């Protein structure tokens, strides 16, 4: 295996084949694979001594877990009294879809008799759901704590897998880059649509800060995180060259985009 664009697309095709379900696709949105998470996962697994077949199995099952988690997040948390029958059905199907994708990872690993990996992924799911409960019910006592919870939710699955395959050196990069990637996505939401799903979650339950103030705070946190990533990336082992180059290029692309916006403004 390699982390080339061709291999990335090949893995995506394999995952998409696994999650194909004609009935579900008629009623709910097709899951979107997170390229940044997939890229990090491939880099983690690619440099182990696992067989190519086992590498693909770990990548596919881990991404199935991520898809299941993302699908469950699409469900509206509170049922509205005036909710239409179609909305309720769609919500129920979304829950079932998440369960279906989660069941796929278990089935694939159980067939292979890899119960250690089942335990790793199941433990990650449990911890992530615990952090999500804290996030959704706003147990964080500050906006910075809220962002830290987000970082845990975004990175914990991949940290668990990295530790399982003894790739400890990449832990900090996983945590920092996946947080930065999430915040960059939220910033893109604000730019294009005028709102951020993540910030809306905090703002709807805490009126202490103006929305514009939070956006500026996120901008500051994002820039600090990117600067920190630039400092720690060179510390990665040499065999992570593809991952280092990818993240450096993404940071450079982001800086160029910001410069262009500033000039246009």
mmCIF file of C-alpha atoms in Angstrom:
data_model
loop_
_atom_site.group_PDB
_atom_site.id
_atom_site.type_symbol
_atom_site.label_atom_id
_atom_site.label_comp_id
_atom_site.label_asym_id
_atom_site.label_seq_id
_atom_site.Cartn_x
_atom_site.Cartn_y
_atom_site.Cartn_z
ATOM 1 C CA UNK A 1 0.000 0.000 0.000
ATOM 2 C CA UNK A 2 0.930 3.636 -0.342
ATOM 3 C CA UNK A 3 -0.631 6.988 0.520
ATOM 4 C CA UNK A 4 -0.792 8.051 -3.112
ATOM 5 C CA UNK A 5 -3.907 9.702 -4.496
ATOM 6 C CA UNK A 6 -4.632 6.509 -6.428
ATOM 7 C CA UNK A 7 -4.536 4.382 -3.257
ATOM 8 C CA UNK A 8 -6.729 6.897 -1.421
ATOM 9 C CA UNK A 9 -9.349 6.686 -4.159
ATOM 10 C CA UNK A 10 -9.092 2.898 -4.224
ATOM 11 C CA UNK A 11 -9.762 2.676 -0.486
ATOM 12 C CA UNK A 12 -12.666 5.131 -0.793
ATOM 13 C CA UNK A 13 -14.190 2.948 -3.500
ATOM 14 C CA UNK A 14 -13.879 -0.137 -1.278
ATOM 15 C CA UNK A 15 -15.575 1.656 1.613
ATOM 16 C CA UNK A 16 -18.343 3.043 -0.582
ATOM 17 C CA UNK A 17 -18.988 -0.463 -1.907
ATOM 18 C CA UNK A 18 -19.329 -1.762 1.654
ATOM 19 C CA UNK A 19 -21.882 0.880 2.682
ATOM 20 C CA UNK A 20 -24.064 0.662 -0.412
ATOM 21 C CA UNK A 21 -27.682 0.065 0.544
ATOM 22 C CA UNK A 22 -30.335 0.779 -2.100
ATOM 23 C CA UNK A 23 -33.237 1.262 0.331
ATOM 24 C CA UNK A 24 -31.376 3.609 2.686
ATOM 25 C CA UNK A 25 -30.039 5.710 -0.194
ATOM 26 C CA UNK A 26 -33.621 6.356 -1.341
ATOM 27 C CA UNK A 27 -34.487 8.160 1.887
ATOM 28 C CA UNK A 28 -31.340 9.538 3.528
ATOM 29 C CA UNK A 29 -28.191 11.285 2.370
ATOM 30 C CA UNK A 30 -25.309 9.118 1.291
ATOM 31 C CA UNK A 31 -22.469 9.273 3.867
ATOM 32 C CA UNK A 32 -19.574 11.564 3.002
ATOM 33 C CA UNK A 33 -16.087 10.253 3.706
ATOM 34 C CA UNK A 34 -13.767 12.662 5.506
ATOM 35 C CA UNK A 35 -10.625 12.753 3.336
ATOM 36 C CA UNK A 36 -8.441 14.179 6.116
ATOM 37 C CA UNK A 37 -9.367 11.398 8.526
ATOM 38 C CA UNK A 38 -8.905 8.783 5.835
ATOM 39 C CA UNK A 39 -5.508 10.232 4.898
ATOM 40 C CA UNK A 40 -4.327 10.120 8.511
ATOM 41 C CA UNK A 41 -5.655 6.591 8.969
ATOM 42 C CA UNK A 42 -3.889 5.317 5.849
ATOM 43 C CA UNK A 43 -0.649 6.909 7.017
ATOM 44 C CA UNK A 44 -0.991 5.258 10.447
ATOM 45 C CA UNK A 45 -1.741 1.796 9.082
ATOM 46 C CA UNK A 46 0.493 1.910 6.004
ATOM 47 C CA UNK A 47 3.709 1.959 8.037
ATOM 48 C CA UNK A 48 2.952 -1.079 10.188
ATOM 49 C CA UNK A 49 4.086 -4.658 9.603
ATOM 50 C CA UNK A 50 0.502 -5.815 8.998
ATOM 51 C CA UNK A 51 -0.267 -7.662 5.783
ATOM 52 C CA UNK A 52 -1.861 -5.629 2.985
ATOM 53 C CA UNK A 53 -5.134 -7.488 3.526
ATOM 54 C CA UNK A 54 -5.114 -6.657 7.260
ATOM 55 C CA UNK A 55 -4.201 -3.027 6.541
ATOM 56 C CA UNK A 56 -7.203 -2.606 4.264
ATOM 57 C CA UNK A 57 -9.420 -4.370 6.778
ATOM 58 C CA UNK A 58 -8.372 -1.986 9.573
ATOM 59 C CA UNK A 59 -8.801 1.103 7.395
ATOM 60 C CA UNK A 60 -12.226 0.033 6.133
ATOM 61 C CA UNK A 61 -13.581 -0.988 9.552
ATOM 62 C CA UNK A 62 -12.301 2.152 11.262
ATOM 63 C CA UNK A 63 -13.878 4.362 8.617
ATOM 64 C CA UNK A 64 -17.140 2.410 8.944
ATOM 65 C CA UNK A 65 -17.130 3.352 12.625
ATOM 66 C CA UNK A 66 -16.520 7.013 11.707
ATOM 67 C CA UNK A 67 -19.368 6.894 9.173
ATOM 68 C CA UNK A 68 -21.659 5.363 11.802
ATOM 69 C CA UNK A 69 -20.776 8.117 14.287
ATOM 70 C CA UNK A 70 -21.284 10.843 11.668
ATOM 71 C CA UNK A 71 -24.622 9.346 10.592
ATOM 72 C CA UNK A 72 -25.962 9.292 14.143
ATOM 73 C CA UNK A 73 -24.947 12.955 14.472
ATOM 74 C CA UNK A 74 -27.361 13.842 11.674
ATOM 75 C CA UNK A 75 -30.345 12.892 13.809
ATOM 76 C CA UNK A 76 -32.171 15.863 15.315
ATOM 77 C CA UNK A 77 -31.639 15.576 19.052
ATOM 78 C CA UNK A 78 -35.133 16.691 20.108
ATOM 79 C CA UNK A 79 -38.410 15.533 18.603
ATOM 80 C CA UNK A 80 -40.669 18.465 17.752
ATOM 81 C CA UNK A 81 -44.402 18.165 18.591
ATOM 82 C CA UNK A 82 -45.379 19.226 15.068
ATOM 83 C CA UNK A 83 -42.857 16.956 13.383
ATOM 84 C CA UNK A 84 -44.297 15.442 10.215
ATOM 85 C CA UNK A 85 -44.521 11.709 9.652
ATOM 86 C CA UNK A 86 -41.926 11.901 6.862
ATOM 87 C CA UNK A 87 -39.454 13.690 9.154
ATOM 88 C CA UNK A 88 -39.923 11.088 11.868
ATOM 89 C CA UNK A 89 -39.414 8.290 9.356
ATOM 90 C CA UNK A 90 -36.260 9.902 8.013
ATOM 91 C CA UNK A 91 -34.917 10.308 11.532
ATOM 92 C CA UNK A 92 -35.642 6.666 12.352
ATOM 93 C CA UNK A 93 -33.962 5.529 9.141
ATOM 94 C CA UNK A 94 -30.907 7.666 9.909
ATOM 95 C CA UNK A 95 -30.565 5.979 13.308
ATOM 96 C CA UNK A 96 -30.946 2.573 11.668
ATOM 97 C CA UNK A 97 -28.373 3.514 9.009
ATOM 98 C CA UNK A 98 -25.856 4.443 11.696
ATOM 99 C CA UNK A 99 -26.507 1.130 13.433
ATOM 100 C CA UNK A 100 -26.154 -0.668 10.099
ATOM 101 C CA UNK A 101 -22.752 0.894 9.359
ATOM 102 C CA UNK A 102 -21.606 0.132 12.903
ATOM 103 C CA UNK A 103 -22.747 -3.459 12.534
ATOM 104 C CA UNK A 104 -20.687 -3.790 9.364
ATOM 105 C CA UNK A 105 -17.405 -3.060 11.143
ATOM 106 C CA UNK A 106 -18.212 -5.645 13.809
ATOM 107 C CA UNK A 107 -19.236 -8.246 11.237
ATOM 108 C CA UNK A 108 -16.049 -7.833 9.169
ATOM 109 C CA UNK A 109 -13.732 -8.113 12.176
ATOM 110 C CA UNK A 110 -15.702 -10.955 13.763
ATOM 111 C CA UNK A 111 -15.455 -12.952 10.525
ATOM 112 C CA UNK A 112 -11.681 -12.440 10.645
ATOM 113 C CA UNK A 113 -11.567 -13.382 14.331
ATOM 114 C CA UNK A 114 -9.898 -10.059 15.203
ATOM 115 C CA UNK A 115 -11.521 -9.512 18.591
ATOM 116 C CA UNK A 116 -8.712 -7.239 19.798
ATOM 117 C CA UNK A 117 -9.548 -4.702 17.100
ATOM 118 C CA UNK A 118 -13.262 -5.053 17.863
ATOM 119 C CA UNK A 119 -12.463 -4.114 21.468
ATOM 120 C CA UNK A 120 -10.315 -1.151 20.356
ATOM 121 C CA UNK A 121 -13.069 0.291 18.150
ATOM 122 C CA UNK A 122 -15.854 -0.453 20.645
ATOM 123 C CA UNK A 123 -13.894 1.314 23.409
ATOM 124 C CA UNK A 124 -13.351 4.314 21.137
ATOM 125 C CA UNK A 125 -17.086 4.476 20.308
ATOM 126 C CA UNK A 126 -17.964 4.385 24.022
ATOM 127 C CA UNK A 127 -15.527 7.191 24.890
ATOM 128 C CA UNK A 128 -16.547 9.351 21.921
ATOM 129 C CA UNK A 129 -20.221 9.041 22.849
ATOM 130 C CA UNK A 130 -19.393 10.062 26.414
ATOM 131 C CA UNK A 131 -17.620 13.189 25.129
ATOM 132 C CA UNK A 132 -20.541 13.924 22.792
ATOM 133 C CA UNK A 133 -22.956 13.819 25.712
ATOM 134 C CA UNK A 134 -20.792 16.386 27.492
ATOM 135 C CA UNK A 135 -20.696 18.510 24.339
ATOM 136 C CA UNK A 136 -24.441 18.350 23.565
ATOM 137 C CA UNK A 137 -25.467 18.993 27.163
ATOM 138 C CA UNK A 138 -22.851 21.704 27.461
ATOM 139 C CA UNK A 139 -20.947 20.369 30.440
ATOM 140 C CA UNK A 140 -17.928 22.405 29.346
ATOM 141 C CA UNK A 141 -17.583 25.439 31.613
ATOM 142 C CA UNK A 142 -15.870 27.590 28.987
ATOM 143 C CA UNK A 143 -15.689 27.947 25.223
ATOM 144 C CA UNK A 144 -12.096 26.671 25.258
ATOM 145 C CA UNK A 145 -13.235 23.538 27.127
ATOM 146 C CA UNK A 146 -15.973 23.169 24.510
ATOM 147 C CA UNK A 147 -13.307 23.203 21.777
ATOM 148 C CA UNK A 148 -11.215 20.663 23.706
ATOM 149 C CA UNK A 149 -14.207 18.315 23.816
ATOM 150 C CA UNK A 150 -14.546 18.767 20.057
ATOM 151 C CA UNK A 151 -10.889 17.824 19.646
ATOM 152 C CA UNK A 152 -11.430 14.602 21.610
ATOM 153 C CA UNK A 153 -14.488 13.685 19.532
ATOM 154 C CA UNK A 154 -12.677 14.320 16.238
ATOM 155 C CA UNK A 155 -9.443 12.498 17.044
ATOM 156 C CA UNK A 156 -10.044 9.816 19.655
ATOM 157 C CA UNK A 157 -10.978 7.007 17.231
ATOM 158 C CA UNK A 158 -7.741 7.460 15.282
ATOM 159 C CA UNK A 159 -5.617 7.831 18.425
ATOM 160 C CA UNK A 160 -6.980 4.488 19.674
ATOM 161 C CA UNK A 161 -6.132 2.788 16.375
ATOM 162 C CA UNK A 162 -2.650 4.356 16.310
ATOM 163 C CA UNK A 163 -1.951 3.107 19.823
ATOM 164 C CA UNK A 164 -3.237 -0.368 18.914
ATOM 165 C CA UNK A 165 -0.730 -0.660 16.048
ATOM 166 C CA UNK A 166 2.058 0.927 18.157
ATOM 167 C CA UNK A 167 2.205 4.185 16.156
ATOM 168 C CA UNK A 168 2.599 6.422 19.211
ATOM 169 C CA UNK A 169 4.660 9.156 17.532
ATOM 170 C CA UNK A 170 1.714 10.418 15.459
ATOM 171 C CA UNK A 171 -0.699 10.995 18.394
ATOM 172 C CA UNK A 172 -0.122 14.753 18.799
ATOM 173 C CA UNK A 173 -0.361 15.380 15.062
ATOM 174 C CA UNK A 174 -3.634 13.423 14.894
ATOM 175 C CA UNK A 175 -5.166 15.478 17.714
ATOM 176 C CA UNK A 176 -3.979 18.843 16.437
ATOM 177 C CA UNK A 177 -4.621 18.338 12.728
ATOM 178 C CA UNK A 178 -8.099 16.855 13.094
ATOM 179 C CA UNK A 179 -9.084 19.752 15.369
ATOM 180 C CA UNK A 180 -7.681 22.246 12.864
ATOM 181 C CA UNK A 181 -9.464 20.464 10.025
ATOM 182 C CA UNK A 182 -12.778 20.595 11.915
ATOM 183 C CA UNK A 183 -12.392 24.298 12.717
ATOM 184 C CA UNK A 184 -11.469 25.079 9.114
ATOM 185 C CA UNK A 185 -14.650 23.300 8.000
ATOM 186 C CA UNK A 186 -16.687 25.367 10.461
ATOM 187 C CA UNK A 187 -15.042 28.558 9.225
ATOM 188 C CA UNK A 188 -15.976 27.586 5.670
ATOM 189 C CA UNK A 189 -19.589 27.183 6.835
ATOM 190 C CA UNK A 190 -19.552 30.689 8.277
ATOM 191 C CA UNK A 191 -18.048 32.126 5.095
ATOM 192 C CA UNK A 192 -20.459 30.418 2.698
ATOM 193 C CA UNK A 193 -23.653 30.061 4.739
ATOM 194 C CA UNK A 194 -23.345 32.571 7.553
ATOM 195 C CA UNK A 195 -23.379 30.039 10.370
ATOM 196 C CA UNK A 196 -21.419 27.167 11.895
ATOM 197 C CA UNK A 197 -23.139 23.986 13.163
ATOM 198 C CA UNK A 198 -20.529 23.660 15.926
ATOM 199 C CA UNK A 199 -20.781 27.268 17.077
ATOM 200 C CA UNK A 200 -24.579 27.136 16.902
ATOM 201 C CA UNK A 201 -24.504 24.289 19.417
ATOM 202 C CA UNK A 202 -22.614 26.461 21.918
ATOM 203 C CA UNK A 203 -24.444 29.687 21.093
ATOM 204 C CA UNK A 204 -27.912 28.149 21.446
ATOM 205 C CA UNK A 205 -27.165 27.256 25.055
ATOM 206 C CA UNK A 206 -24.869 30.076 26.123
ATOM 207 C CA UNK A 207 -25.599 33.747 25.425
ATOM 208 C CA UNK A 208 -22.492 34.962 27.198
ATOM 209 C CA UNK A 209 -20.650 35.750 23.967
ATOM 210 C CA UNK A 210 -21.742 37.377 20.746
ATOM 211 C CA UNK A 211 -21.611 35.080 17.722
ATOM 212 C CA UNK A 212 -19.068 37.325 16.000
ATOM 213 C CA UNK A 213 -16.843 37.149 19.066
ATOM 214 C CA UNK A 214 -16.903 33.354 18.974
ATOM 215 C CA UNK A 215 -16.009 33.331 15.281
ATOM 216 C CA UNK A 216 -12.969 35.500 16.044
ATOM 217 C CA UNK A 217 -12.023 33.217 18.931
ATOM 218 C CA UNK A 218 -12.221 30.181 16.656
ATOM 219 C CA UNK A 219 -10.042 32.004 14.135
ATOM 220 C CA UNK A 220 -7.424 32.604 16.842
ATOM 221 C CA UNK A 221 -7.554 28.991 18.051
ATOM 222 C CA UNK A 222 -7.288 27.703 14.475
ATOM 223 C CA UNK A 223 -4.237 29.836 13.697
ATOM 224 C CA UNK A 224 -2.514 28.801 16.939
ATOM 225 C CA UNK A 225 -3.244 25.153 16.221
ATOM 226 C CA UNK A 226 -1.840 25.421 12.688
ATOM 227 C CA UNK A 227 1.301 27.095 14.027
ATOM 228 C CA UNK A 228 1.727 24.315 16.581
ATOM 229 C CA UNK A 229 1.277 21.671 13.881
ATOM 230 C CA UNK A 230 4.050 23.284 11.826
ATOM 231 C CA UNK A 231 6.314 22.964 14.876
ATOM 232 C CA UNK A 232 5.557 19.307 15.657
ATOM 233 C CA UNK A 233 5.319 17.891 12.116
ATOM 234 C CA UNK A 234 9.121 17.720 11.621
ATOM 235 C CA UNK A 235 9.270 15.499 14.734
ATOM 236 C CA UNK A 236 7.375 12.703 12.955
ATOM 237 C CA UNK A 237 9.448 9.705 11.839
ATOM 238 C CA UNK A 238 10.758 9.876 8.271
ATOM 239 C CA UNK A 239 8.368 7.208 7.003
ATOM 240 C CA UNK A 240 5.490 9.669 7.547
ATOM 241 C CA UNK A 241 6.789 11.918 4.745
ATOM 242 C CA UNK A 242 3.561 11.672 2.724
ATOM 243 C CA UNK A 243 1.466 12.753 5.715
ATOM 244 C CA UNK A 244 3.838 15.604 6.563
ATOM 245 C CA UNK A 245 3.814 16.888 2.979
ATOM 246 C CA UNK A 246 0.028 16.625 2.788
ATOM 247 C CA UNK A 247 -0.552 18.614 5.991
ATOM 248 C CA UNK A 248 2.076 21.230 5.107
ATOM 249 C CA UNK A 249 0.391 21.685 1.715
ATOM 250 C CA UNK A 250 -3.040 21.999 3.344
ATOM 251 C CA UNK A 251 -1.729 24.649 5.743
ATOM 252 C CA UNK A 252 -0.099 26.532 2.863
ATOM 253 C CA UNK A 253 -3.352 26.345 0.848
ATOM 254 C CA UNK A 254 -5.274 27.725 3.810
ATOM 255 C CA UNK A 255 -2.824 30.602 4.277
ATOM 256 C CA UNK A 256 -3.022 31.453 0.559
ATOM 257 C CA UNK A 257 -6.825 31.418 0.743
ATOM 258 C CA UNK A 258 -6.789 33.768 3.726
ATOM 259 C CA UNK A 259 -4.331 36.103 1.994
ATOM 260 C CA UNK A 260 -6.527 36.225 -1.101
ATOM 261 C CA UNK A 261 -9.622 37.042 0.993
ATOM 262 C CA UNK A 262 -7.754 39.787 2.832
ATOM 263 C CA UNK A 263 -6.620 41.341 -0.465
ATOM 264 C CA UNK A 264 -10.130 41.173 -1.894
ATOM 265 C CA UNK A 265 -11.560 42.696 1.271
#
